[in-house]
Short mmCIF file of N, CA and C in Angstrom, two decimals:
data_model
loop_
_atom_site.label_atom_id
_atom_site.label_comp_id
_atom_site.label_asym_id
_atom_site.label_seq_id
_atom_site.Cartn_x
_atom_site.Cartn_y
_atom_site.Cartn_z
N UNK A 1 91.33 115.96 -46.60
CA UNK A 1 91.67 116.07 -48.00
C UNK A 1 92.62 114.95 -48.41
N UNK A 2 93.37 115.00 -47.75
CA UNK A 2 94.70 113.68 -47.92
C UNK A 2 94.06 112.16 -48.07
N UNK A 3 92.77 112.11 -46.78
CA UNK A 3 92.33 110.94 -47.02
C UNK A 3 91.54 110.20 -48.60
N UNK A 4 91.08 111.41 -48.66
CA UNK A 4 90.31 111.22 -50.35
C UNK A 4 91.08 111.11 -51.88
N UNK A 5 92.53 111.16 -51.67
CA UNK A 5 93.47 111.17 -52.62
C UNK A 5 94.07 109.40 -52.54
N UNK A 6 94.25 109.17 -53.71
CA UNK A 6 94.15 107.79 -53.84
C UNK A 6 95.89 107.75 -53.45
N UNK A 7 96.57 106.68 -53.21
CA UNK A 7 97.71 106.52 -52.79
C UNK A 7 98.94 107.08 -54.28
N UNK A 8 100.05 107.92 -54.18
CA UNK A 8 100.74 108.12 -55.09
C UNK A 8 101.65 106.87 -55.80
N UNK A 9 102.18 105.89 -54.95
CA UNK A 9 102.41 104.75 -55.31
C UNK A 9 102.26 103.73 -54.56
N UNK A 10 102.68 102.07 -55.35
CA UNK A 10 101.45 100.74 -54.74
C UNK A 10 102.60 100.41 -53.69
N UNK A 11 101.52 99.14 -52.96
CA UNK A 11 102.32 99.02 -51.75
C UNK A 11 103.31 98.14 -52.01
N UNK A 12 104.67 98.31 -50.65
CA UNK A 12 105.47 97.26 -51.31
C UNK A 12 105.81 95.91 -51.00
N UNK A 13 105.52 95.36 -51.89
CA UNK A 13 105.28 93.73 -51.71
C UNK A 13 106.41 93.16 -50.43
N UNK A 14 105.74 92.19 -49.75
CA UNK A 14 106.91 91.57 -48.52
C UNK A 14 107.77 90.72 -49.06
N UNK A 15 109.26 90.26 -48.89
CA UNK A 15 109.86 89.73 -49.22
C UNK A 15 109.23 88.13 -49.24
N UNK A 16 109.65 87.47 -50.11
CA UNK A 16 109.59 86.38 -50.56
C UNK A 16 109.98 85.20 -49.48
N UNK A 17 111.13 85.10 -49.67
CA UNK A 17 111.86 84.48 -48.20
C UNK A 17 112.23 85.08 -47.15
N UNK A 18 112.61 83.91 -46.78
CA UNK A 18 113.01 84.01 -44.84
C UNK A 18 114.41 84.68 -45.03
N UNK A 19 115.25 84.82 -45.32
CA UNK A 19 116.46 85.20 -45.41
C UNK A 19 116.88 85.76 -43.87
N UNK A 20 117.45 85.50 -43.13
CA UNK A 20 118.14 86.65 -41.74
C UNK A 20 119.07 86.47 -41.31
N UNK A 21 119.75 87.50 -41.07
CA UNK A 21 121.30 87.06 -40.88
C UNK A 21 121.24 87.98 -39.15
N UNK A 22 120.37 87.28 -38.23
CA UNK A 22 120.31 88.28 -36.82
C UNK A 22 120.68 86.69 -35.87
N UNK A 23 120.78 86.14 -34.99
CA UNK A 23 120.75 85.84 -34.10
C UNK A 23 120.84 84.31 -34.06
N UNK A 24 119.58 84.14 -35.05
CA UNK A 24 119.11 82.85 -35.44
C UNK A 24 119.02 83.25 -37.17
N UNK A 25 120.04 82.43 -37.50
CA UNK A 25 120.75 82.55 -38.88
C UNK A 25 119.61 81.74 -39.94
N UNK A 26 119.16 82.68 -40.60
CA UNK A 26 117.96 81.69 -41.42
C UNK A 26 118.54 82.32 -43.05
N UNK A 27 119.08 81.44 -43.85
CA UNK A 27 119.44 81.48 -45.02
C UNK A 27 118.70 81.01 -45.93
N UNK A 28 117.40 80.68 -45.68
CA UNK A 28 116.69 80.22 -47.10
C UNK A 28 117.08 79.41 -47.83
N UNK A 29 116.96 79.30 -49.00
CA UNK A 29 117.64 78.43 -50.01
C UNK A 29 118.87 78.41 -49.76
N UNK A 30 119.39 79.31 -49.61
CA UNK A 30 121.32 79.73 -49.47
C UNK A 30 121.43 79.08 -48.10
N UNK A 31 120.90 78.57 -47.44
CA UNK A 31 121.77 78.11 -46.19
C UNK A 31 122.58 77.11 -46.22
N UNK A 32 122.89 76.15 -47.28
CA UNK A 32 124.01 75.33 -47.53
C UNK A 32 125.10 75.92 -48.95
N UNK A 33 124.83 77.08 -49.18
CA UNK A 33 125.07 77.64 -50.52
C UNK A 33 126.80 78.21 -49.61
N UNK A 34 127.80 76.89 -50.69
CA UNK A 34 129.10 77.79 -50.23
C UNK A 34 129.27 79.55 -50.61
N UNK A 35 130.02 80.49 -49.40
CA UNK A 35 130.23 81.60 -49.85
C UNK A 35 131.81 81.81 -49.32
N UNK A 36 131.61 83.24 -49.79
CA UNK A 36 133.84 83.85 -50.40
C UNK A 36 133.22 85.48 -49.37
N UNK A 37 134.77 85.15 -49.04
CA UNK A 37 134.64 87.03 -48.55
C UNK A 37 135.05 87.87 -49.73
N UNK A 38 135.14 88.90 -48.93
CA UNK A 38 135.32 89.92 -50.36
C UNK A 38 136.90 89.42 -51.23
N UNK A 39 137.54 89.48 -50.22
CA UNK A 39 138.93 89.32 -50.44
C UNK A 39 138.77 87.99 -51.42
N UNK A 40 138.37 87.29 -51.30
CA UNK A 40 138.12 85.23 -51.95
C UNK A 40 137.77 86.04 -53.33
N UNK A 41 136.61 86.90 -52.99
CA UNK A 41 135.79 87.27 -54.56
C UNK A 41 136.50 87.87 -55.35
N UNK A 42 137.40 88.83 -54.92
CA UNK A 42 138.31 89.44 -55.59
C UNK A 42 139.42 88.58 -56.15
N UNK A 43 140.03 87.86 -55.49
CA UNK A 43 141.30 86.86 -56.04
C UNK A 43 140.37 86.01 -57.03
N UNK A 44 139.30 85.57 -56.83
CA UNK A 44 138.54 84.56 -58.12
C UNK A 44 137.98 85.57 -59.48
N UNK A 45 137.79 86.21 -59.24
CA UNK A 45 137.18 87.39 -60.17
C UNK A 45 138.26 87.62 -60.94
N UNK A 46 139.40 87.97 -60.45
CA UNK A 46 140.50 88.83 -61.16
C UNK A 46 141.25 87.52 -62.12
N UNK A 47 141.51 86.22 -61.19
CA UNK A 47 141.94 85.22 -61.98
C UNK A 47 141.14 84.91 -63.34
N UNK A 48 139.21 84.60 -62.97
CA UNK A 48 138.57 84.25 -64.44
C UNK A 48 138.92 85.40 -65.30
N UNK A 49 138.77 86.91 -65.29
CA UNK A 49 139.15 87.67 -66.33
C UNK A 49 140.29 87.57 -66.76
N UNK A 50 141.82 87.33 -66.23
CA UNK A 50 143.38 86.89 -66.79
C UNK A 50 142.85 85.79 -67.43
N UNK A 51 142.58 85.00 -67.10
CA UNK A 51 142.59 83.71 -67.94
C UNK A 51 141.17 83.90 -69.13
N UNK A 52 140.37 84.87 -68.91
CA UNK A 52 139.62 85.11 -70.51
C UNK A 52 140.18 85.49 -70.99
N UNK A 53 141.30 87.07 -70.51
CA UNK A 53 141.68 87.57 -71.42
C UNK A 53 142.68 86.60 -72.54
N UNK A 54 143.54 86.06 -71.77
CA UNK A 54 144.61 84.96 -72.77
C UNK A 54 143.60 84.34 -73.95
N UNK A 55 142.55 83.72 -73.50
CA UNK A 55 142.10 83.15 -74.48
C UNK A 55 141.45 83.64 -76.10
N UNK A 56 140.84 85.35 -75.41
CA UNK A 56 140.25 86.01 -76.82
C UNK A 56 140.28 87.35 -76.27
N UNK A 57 140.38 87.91 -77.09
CA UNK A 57 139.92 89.61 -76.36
C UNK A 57 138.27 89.75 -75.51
N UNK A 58 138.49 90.43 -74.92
CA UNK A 58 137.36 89.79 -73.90
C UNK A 58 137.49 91.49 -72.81
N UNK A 59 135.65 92.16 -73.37
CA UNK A 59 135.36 93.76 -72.97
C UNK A 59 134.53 93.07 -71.08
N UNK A 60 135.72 94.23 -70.95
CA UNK A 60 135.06 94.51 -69.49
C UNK A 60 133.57 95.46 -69.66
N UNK A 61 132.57 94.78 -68.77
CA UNK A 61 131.27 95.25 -68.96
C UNK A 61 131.17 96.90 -67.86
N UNK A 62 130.32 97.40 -67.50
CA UNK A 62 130.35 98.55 -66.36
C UNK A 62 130.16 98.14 -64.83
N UNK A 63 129.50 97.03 -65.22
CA UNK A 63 128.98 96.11 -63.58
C UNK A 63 129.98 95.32 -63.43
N UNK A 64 130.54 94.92 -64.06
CA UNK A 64 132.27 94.09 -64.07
C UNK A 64 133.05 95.18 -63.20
N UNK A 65 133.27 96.24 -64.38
CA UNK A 65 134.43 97.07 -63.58
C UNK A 65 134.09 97.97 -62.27
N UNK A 66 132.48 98.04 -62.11
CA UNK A 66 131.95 98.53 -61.10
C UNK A 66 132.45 97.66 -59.17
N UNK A 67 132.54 96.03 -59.88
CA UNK A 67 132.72 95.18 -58.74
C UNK A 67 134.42 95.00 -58.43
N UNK A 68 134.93 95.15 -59.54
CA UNK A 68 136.36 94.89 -59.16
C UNK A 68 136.50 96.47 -58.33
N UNK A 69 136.16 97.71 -59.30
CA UNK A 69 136.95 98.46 -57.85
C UNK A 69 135.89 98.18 -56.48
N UNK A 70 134.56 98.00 -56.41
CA UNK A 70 134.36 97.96 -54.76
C UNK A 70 135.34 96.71 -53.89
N UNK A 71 135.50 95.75 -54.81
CA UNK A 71 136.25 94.75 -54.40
C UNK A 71 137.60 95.15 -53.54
N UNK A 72 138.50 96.21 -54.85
CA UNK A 72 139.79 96.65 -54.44
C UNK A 72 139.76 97.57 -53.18
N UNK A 73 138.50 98.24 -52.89
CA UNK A 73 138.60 99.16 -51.90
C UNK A 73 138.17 98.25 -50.38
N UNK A 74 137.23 97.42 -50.65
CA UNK A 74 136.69 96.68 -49.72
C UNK A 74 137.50 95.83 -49.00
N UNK A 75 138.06 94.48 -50.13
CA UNK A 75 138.79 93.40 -49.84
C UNK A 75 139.69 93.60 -48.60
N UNK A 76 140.11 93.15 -47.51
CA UNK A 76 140.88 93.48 -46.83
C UNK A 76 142.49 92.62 -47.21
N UNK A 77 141.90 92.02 -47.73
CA UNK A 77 143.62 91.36 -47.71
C UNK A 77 143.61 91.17 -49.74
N UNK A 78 144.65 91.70 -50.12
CA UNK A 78 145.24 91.60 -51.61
C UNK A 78 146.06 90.48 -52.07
N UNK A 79 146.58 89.93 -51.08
CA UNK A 79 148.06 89.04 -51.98
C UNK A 79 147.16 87.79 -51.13
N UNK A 80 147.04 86.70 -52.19
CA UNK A 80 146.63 85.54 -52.51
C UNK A 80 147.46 84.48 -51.56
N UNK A 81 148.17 84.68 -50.77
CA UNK A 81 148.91 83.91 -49.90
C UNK A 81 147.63 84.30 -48.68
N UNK A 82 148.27 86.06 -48.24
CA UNK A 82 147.47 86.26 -46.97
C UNK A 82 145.70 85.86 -47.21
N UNK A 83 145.05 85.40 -48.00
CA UNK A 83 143.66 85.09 -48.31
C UNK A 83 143.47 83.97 -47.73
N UNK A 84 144.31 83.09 -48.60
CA UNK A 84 144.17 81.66 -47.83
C UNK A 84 144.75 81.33 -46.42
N UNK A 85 146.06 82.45 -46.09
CA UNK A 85 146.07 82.06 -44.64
C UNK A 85 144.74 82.37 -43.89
N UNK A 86 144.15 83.26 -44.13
CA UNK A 86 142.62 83.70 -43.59
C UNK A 86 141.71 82.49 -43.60
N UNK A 87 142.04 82.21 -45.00
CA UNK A 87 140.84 80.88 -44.70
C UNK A 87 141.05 79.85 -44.45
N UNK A 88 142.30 79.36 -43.90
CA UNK A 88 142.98 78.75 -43.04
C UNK A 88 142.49 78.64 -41.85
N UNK A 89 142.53 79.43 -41.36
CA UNK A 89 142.28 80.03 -40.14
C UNK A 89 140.67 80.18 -39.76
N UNK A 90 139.76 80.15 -40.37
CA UNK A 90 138.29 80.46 -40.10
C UNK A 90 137.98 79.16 -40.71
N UNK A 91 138.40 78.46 -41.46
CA UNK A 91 137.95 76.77 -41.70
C UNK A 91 138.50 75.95 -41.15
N UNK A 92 139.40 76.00 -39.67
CA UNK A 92 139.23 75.35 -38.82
C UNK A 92 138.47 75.39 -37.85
N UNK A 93 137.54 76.23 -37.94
CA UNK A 93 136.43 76.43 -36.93
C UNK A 93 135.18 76.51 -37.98
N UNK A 94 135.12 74.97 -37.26
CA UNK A 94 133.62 74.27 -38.67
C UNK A 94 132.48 74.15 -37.88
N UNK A 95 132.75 74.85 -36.86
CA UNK A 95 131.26 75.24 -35.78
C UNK A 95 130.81 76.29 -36.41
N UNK A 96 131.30 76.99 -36.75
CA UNK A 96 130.77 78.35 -37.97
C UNK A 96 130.11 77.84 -39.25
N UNK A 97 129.51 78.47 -39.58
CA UNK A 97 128.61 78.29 -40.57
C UNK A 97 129.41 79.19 -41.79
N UNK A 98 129.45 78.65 -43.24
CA UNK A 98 130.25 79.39 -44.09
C UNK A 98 130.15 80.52 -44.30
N UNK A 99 128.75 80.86 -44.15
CA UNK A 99 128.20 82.42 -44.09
C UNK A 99 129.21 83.50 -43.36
N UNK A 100 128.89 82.72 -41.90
CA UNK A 100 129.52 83.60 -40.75
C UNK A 100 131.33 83.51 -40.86
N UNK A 101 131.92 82.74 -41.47
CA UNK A 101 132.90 82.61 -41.88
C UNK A 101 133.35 83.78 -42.72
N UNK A 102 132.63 83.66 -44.03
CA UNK A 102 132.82 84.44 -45.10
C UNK A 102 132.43 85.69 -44.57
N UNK A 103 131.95 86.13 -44.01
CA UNK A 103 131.62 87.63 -43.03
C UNK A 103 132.88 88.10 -42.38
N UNK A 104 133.44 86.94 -41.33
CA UNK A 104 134.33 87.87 -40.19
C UNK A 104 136.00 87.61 -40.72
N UNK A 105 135.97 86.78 -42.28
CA UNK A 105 137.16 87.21 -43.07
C UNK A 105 136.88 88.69 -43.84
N UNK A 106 135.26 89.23 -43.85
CA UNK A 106 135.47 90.33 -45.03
C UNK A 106 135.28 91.43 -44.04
N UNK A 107 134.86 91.26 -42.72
CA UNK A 107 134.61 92.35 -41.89
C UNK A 107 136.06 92.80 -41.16
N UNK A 108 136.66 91.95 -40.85
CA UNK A 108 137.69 92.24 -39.94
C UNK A 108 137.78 92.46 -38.71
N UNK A 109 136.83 92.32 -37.84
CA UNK A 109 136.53 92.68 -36.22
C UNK A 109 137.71 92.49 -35.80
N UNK A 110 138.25 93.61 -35.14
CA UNK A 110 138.87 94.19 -34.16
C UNK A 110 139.26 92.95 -32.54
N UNK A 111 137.95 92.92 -32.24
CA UNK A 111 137.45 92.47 -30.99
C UNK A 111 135.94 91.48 -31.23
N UNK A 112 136.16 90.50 -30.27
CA UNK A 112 135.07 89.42 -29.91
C UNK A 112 133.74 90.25 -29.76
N UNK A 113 133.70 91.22 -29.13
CA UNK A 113 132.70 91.86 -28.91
C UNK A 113 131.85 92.92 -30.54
N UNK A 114 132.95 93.05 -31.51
CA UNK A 114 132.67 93.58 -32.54
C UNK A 114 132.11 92.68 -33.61
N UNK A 115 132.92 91.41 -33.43
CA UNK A 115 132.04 90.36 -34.04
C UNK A 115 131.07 89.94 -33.35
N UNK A 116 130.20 89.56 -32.63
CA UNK A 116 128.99 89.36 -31.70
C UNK A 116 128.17 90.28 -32.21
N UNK A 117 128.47 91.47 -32.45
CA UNK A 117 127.41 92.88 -32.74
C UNK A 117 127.34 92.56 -33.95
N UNK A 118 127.99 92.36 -35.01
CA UNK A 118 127.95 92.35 -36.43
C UNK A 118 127.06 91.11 -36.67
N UNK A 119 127.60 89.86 -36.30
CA UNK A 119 127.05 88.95 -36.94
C UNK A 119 126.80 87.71 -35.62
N UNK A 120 125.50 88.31 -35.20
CA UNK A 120 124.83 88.11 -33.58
C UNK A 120 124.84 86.34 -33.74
N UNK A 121 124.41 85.80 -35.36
CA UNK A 121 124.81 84.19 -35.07
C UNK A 121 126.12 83.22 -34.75
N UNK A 122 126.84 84.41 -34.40
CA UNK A 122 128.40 83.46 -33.94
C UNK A 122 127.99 83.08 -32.25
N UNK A 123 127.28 84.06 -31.57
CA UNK A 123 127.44 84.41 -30.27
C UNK A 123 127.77 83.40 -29.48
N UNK A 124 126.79 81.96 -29.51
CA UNK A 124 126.84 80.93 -28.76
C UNK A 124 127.78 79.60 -29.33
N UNK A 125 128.64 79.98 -30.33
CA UNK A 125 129.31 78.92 -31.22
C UNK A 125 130.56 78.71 -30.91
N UNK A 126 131.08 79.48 -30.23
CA UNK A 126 132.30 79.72 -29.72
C UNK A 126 132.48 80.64 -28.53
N UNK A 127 133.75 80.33 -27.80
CA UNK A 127 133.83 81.14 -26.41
C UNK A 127 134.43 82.47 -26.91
N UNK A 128 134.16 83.76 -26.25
CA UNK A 128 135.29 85.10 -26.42
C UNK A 128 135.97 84.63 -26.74
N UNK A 129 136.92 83.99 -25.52
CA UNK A 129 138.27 83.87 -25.74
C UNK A 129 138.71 83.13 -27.06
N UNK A 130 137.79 82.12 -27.38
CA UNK A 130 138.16 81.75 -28.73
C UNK A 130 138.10 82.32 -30.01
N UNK A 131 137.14 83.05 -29.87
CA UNK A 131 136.85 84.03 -31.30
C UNK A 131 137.99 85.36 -31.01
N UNK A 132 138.20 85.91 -29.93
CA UNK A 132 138.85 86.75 -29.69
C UNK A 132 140.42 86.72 -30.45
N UNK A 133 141.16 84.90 -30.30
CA UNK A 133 141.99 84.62 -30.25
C UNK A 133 142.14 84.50 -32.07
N UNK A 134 141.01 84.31 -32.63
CA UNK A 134 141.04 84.14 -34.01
C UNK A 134 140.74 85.58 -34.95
N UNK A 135 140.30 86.14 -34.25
CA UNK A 135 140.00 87.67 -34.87
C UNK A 135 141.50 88.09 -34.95
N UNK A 136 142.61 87.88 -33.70
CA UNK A 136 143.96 87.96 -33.08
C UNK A 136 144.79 87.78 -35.01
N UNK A 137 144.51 86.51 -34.65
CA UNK A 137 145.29 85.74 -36.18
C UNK A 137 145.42 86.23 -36.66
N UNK A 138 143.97 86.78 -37.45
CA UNK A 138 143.60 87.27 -39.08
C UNK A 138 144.40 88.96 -38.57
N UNK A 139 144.25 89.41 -37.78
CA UNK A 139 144.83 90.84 -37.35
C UNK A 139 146.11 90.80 -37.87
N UNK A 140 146.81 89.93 -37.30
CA UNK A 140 148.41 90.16 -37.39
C UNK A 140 148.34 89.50 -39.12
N UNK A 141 147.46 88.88 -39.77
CA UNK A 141 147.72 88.53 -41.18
C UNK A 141 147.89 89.59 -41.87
N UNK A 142 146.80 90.89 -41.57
CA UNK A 142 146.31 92.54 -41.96
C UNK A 142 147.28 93.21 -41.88
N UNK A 143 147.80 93.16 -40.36
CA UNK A 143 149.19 93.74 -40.00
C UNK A 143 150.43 93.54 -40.41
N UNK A 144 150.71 92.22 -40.99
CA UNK A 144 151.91 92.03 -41.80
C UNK A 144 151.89 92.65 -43.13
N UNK A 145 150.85 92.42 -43.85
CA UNK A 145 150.33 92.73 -45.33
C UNK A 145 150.99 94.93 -45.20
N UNK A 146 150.55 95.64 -43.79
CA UNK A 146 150.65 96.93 -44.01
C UNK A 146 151.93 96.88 -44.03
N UNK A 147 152.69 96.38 -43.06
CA UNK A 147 153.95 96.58 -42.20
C UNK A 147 154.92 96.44 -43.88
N UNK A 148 154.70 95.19 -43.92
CA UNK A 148 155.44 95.12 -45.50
C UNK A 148 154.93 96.21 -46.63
N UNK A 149 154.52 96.65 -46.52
CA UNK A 149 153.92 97.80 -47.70
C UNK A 149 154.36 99.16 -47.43
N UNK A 150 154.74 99.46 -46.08
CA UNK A 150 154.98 100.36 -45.48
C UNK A 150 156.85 100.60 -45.61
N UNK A 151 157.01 99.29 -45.17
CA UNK A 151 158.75 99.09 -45.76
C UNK A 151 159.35 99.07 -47.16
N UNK A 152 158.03 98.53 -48.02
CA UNK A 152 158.64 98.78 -49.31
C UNK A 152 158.60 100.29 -49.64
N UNK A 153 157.98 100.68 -49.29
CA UNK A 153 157.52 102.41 -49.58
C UNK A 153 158.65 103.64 -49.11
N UNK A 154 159.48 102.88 -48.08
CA UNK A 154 160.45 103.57 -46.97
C UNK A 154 161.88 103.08 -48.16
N UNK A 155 162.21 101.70 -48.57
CA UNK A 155 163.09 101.64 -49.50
C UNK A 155 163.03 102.52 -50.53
N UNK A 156 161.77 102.07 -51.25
CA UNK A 156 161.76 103.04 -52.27
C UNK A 156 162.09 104.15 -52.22
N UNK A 157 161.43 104.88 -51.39
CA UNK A 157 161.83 106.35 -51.19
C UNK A 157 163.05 107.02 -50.59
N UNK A 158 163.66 105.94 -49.75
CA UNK A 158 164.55 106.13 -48.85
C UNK A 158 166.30 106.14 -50.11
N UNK A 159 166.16 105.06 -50.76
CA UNK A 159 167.31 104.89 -52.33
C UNK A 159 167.28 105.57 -53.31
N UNK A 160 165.74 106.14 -53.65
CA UNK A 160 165.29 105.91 -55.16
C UNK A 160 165.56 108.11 -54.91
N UNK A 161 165.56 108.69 -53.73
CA UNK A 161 165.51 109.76 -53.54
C UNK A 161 166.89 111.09 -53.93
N UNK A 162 167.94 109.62 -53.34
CA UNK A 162 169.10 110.57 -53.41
C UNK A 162 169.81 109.96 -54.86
N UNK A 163 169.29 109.33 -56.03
CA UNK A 163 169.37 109.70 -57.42
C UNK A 163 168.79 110.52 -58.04
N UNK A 164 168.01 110.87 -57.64
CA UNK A 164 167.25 112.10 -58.12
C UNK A 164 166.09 111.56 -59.30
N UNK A 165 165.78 110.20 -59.20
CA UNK A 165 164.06 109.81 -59.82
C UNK A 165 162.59 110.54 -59.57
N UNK A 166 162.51 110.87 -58.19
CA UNK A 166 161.84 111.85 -57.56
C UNK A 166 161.32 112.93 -58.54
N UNK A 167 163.33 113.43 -58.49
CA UNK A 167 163.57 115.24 -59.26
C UNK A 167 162.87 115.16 -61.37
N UNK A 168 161.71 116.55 -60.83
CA UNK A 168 161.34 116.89 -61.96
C UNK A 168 162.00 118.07 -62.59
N UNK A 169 162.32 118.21 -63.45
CA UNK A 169 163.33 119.28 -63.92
C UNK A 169 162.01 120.07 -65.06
N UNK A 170 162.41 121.22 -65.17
CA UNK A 170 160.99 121.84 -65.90
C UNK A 170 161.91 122.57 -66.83
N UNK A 171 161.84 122.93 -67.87
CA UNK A 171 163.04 123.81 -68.56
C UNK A 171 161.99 124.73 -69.52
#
C-alpha cells in the first residue's frame, strides 16, 4: 500500500558546495574569507550599533536583537582588551588557518585533545604540546576575566551590605 502512494514531500536537493570543516578543511568560496569568533562578532556588532545610534535614531530589528543576546551568552570573553589578547595569541600561529583560529577563540578547549575532536583540521599543524600550551593562554585570559568579576561582586557585597543598600524596608 505504502508503495503505491506517491511521496508526501520532494526530495532534498544536495548541497551546492564543498564546504567541510572535518579533517581536510574544504571552505569553498570562504576559504580565504577573513573570519571573527563570537567574542570579535560581538565587540564589532555592538560598536556599529553605538556609533549608528549617535548618528540618527536607529530601530533594532528582531534578528539584530536575536544575535546580540546569542552573542552575550555565547561570546566567551566580554571586555575588548581580553578579545584582542586572544587574538594575539592565535595570530601568532599563522600555521592555522583563520577559520580554525576563529573556532578555538569561540570554543574554548580545555585541552589539546578537545581541540583535535572539535576541529579535526588543526591535528597535524601543530604539536600537543603546542596547542596545549596555547589553549593554556587563552584559559588563564577566561580565568582572569571570572576571578575579577568574582572580586568585584565580593566588594560590592562585602561594603555595600553593612549600609544597609541591600535592606528593603516594606511599610
Amino acid at each position: 500500500m505504502a508503495a503505491n502512494q506517491p511521496p508526501k514531500s520532494r526530495a532534498r536537493e544536495k548541497p551546492v558546495g564543498d564546504e567541510e570543516a572535518t579533517s581536510d578543511l574544504k571552505l569553498g568560496e570562504f576559504q580565504q574569507v577573513p573570519t571573527l569568533s563570537l567574542s570579535e562578532a560581538r565587540i564589532l556588532i555592538n560598536a556599529v550599533i553605538d556609533a549608528r545610534k549617535l548618528k540618527r535614531p536607529f530601530e533594532e530589528t528582531e534578528i539584530l536583537t536575536k544575535t546580540q543576546d546569542y552573542l552575550d551568552v555565547f561570546a566567551r570573553f566580554k571586555e575588548k582588551d581580553n578579545v584582542q589578547a586572544v587574538e594575539q595569541i592565535l595570530g601568532s600561529h599563522t600555521e592555522l588557518n583563520t577559520f580554525e583560529r576563529s573556532q578555538l577563540g569561540s570554543l574554548c578547549c580545555d585541552t589539546w585533545e578537545e581541540a583535535e575532536t572539535l576541529i579535526p583540521s588543526i591535528k597535524d599543524k601543530m604539536s600537543q604540546n603546542e596547542l596545549q600550551e596555547m589553549l593554556d593562554e587563552i584559559t588563564k585570559l577566561r580565568a582572569l576575566y571570572v576571578t575579577s568579576l568574582v572580586l568585584l561582586l565580593w566588594i560590592v557585597f562585602h561594603y555595600m551590605q553593612p549600609i544597609g543598600y541591600w535592606q528593603i524596608s516594606i511599610s
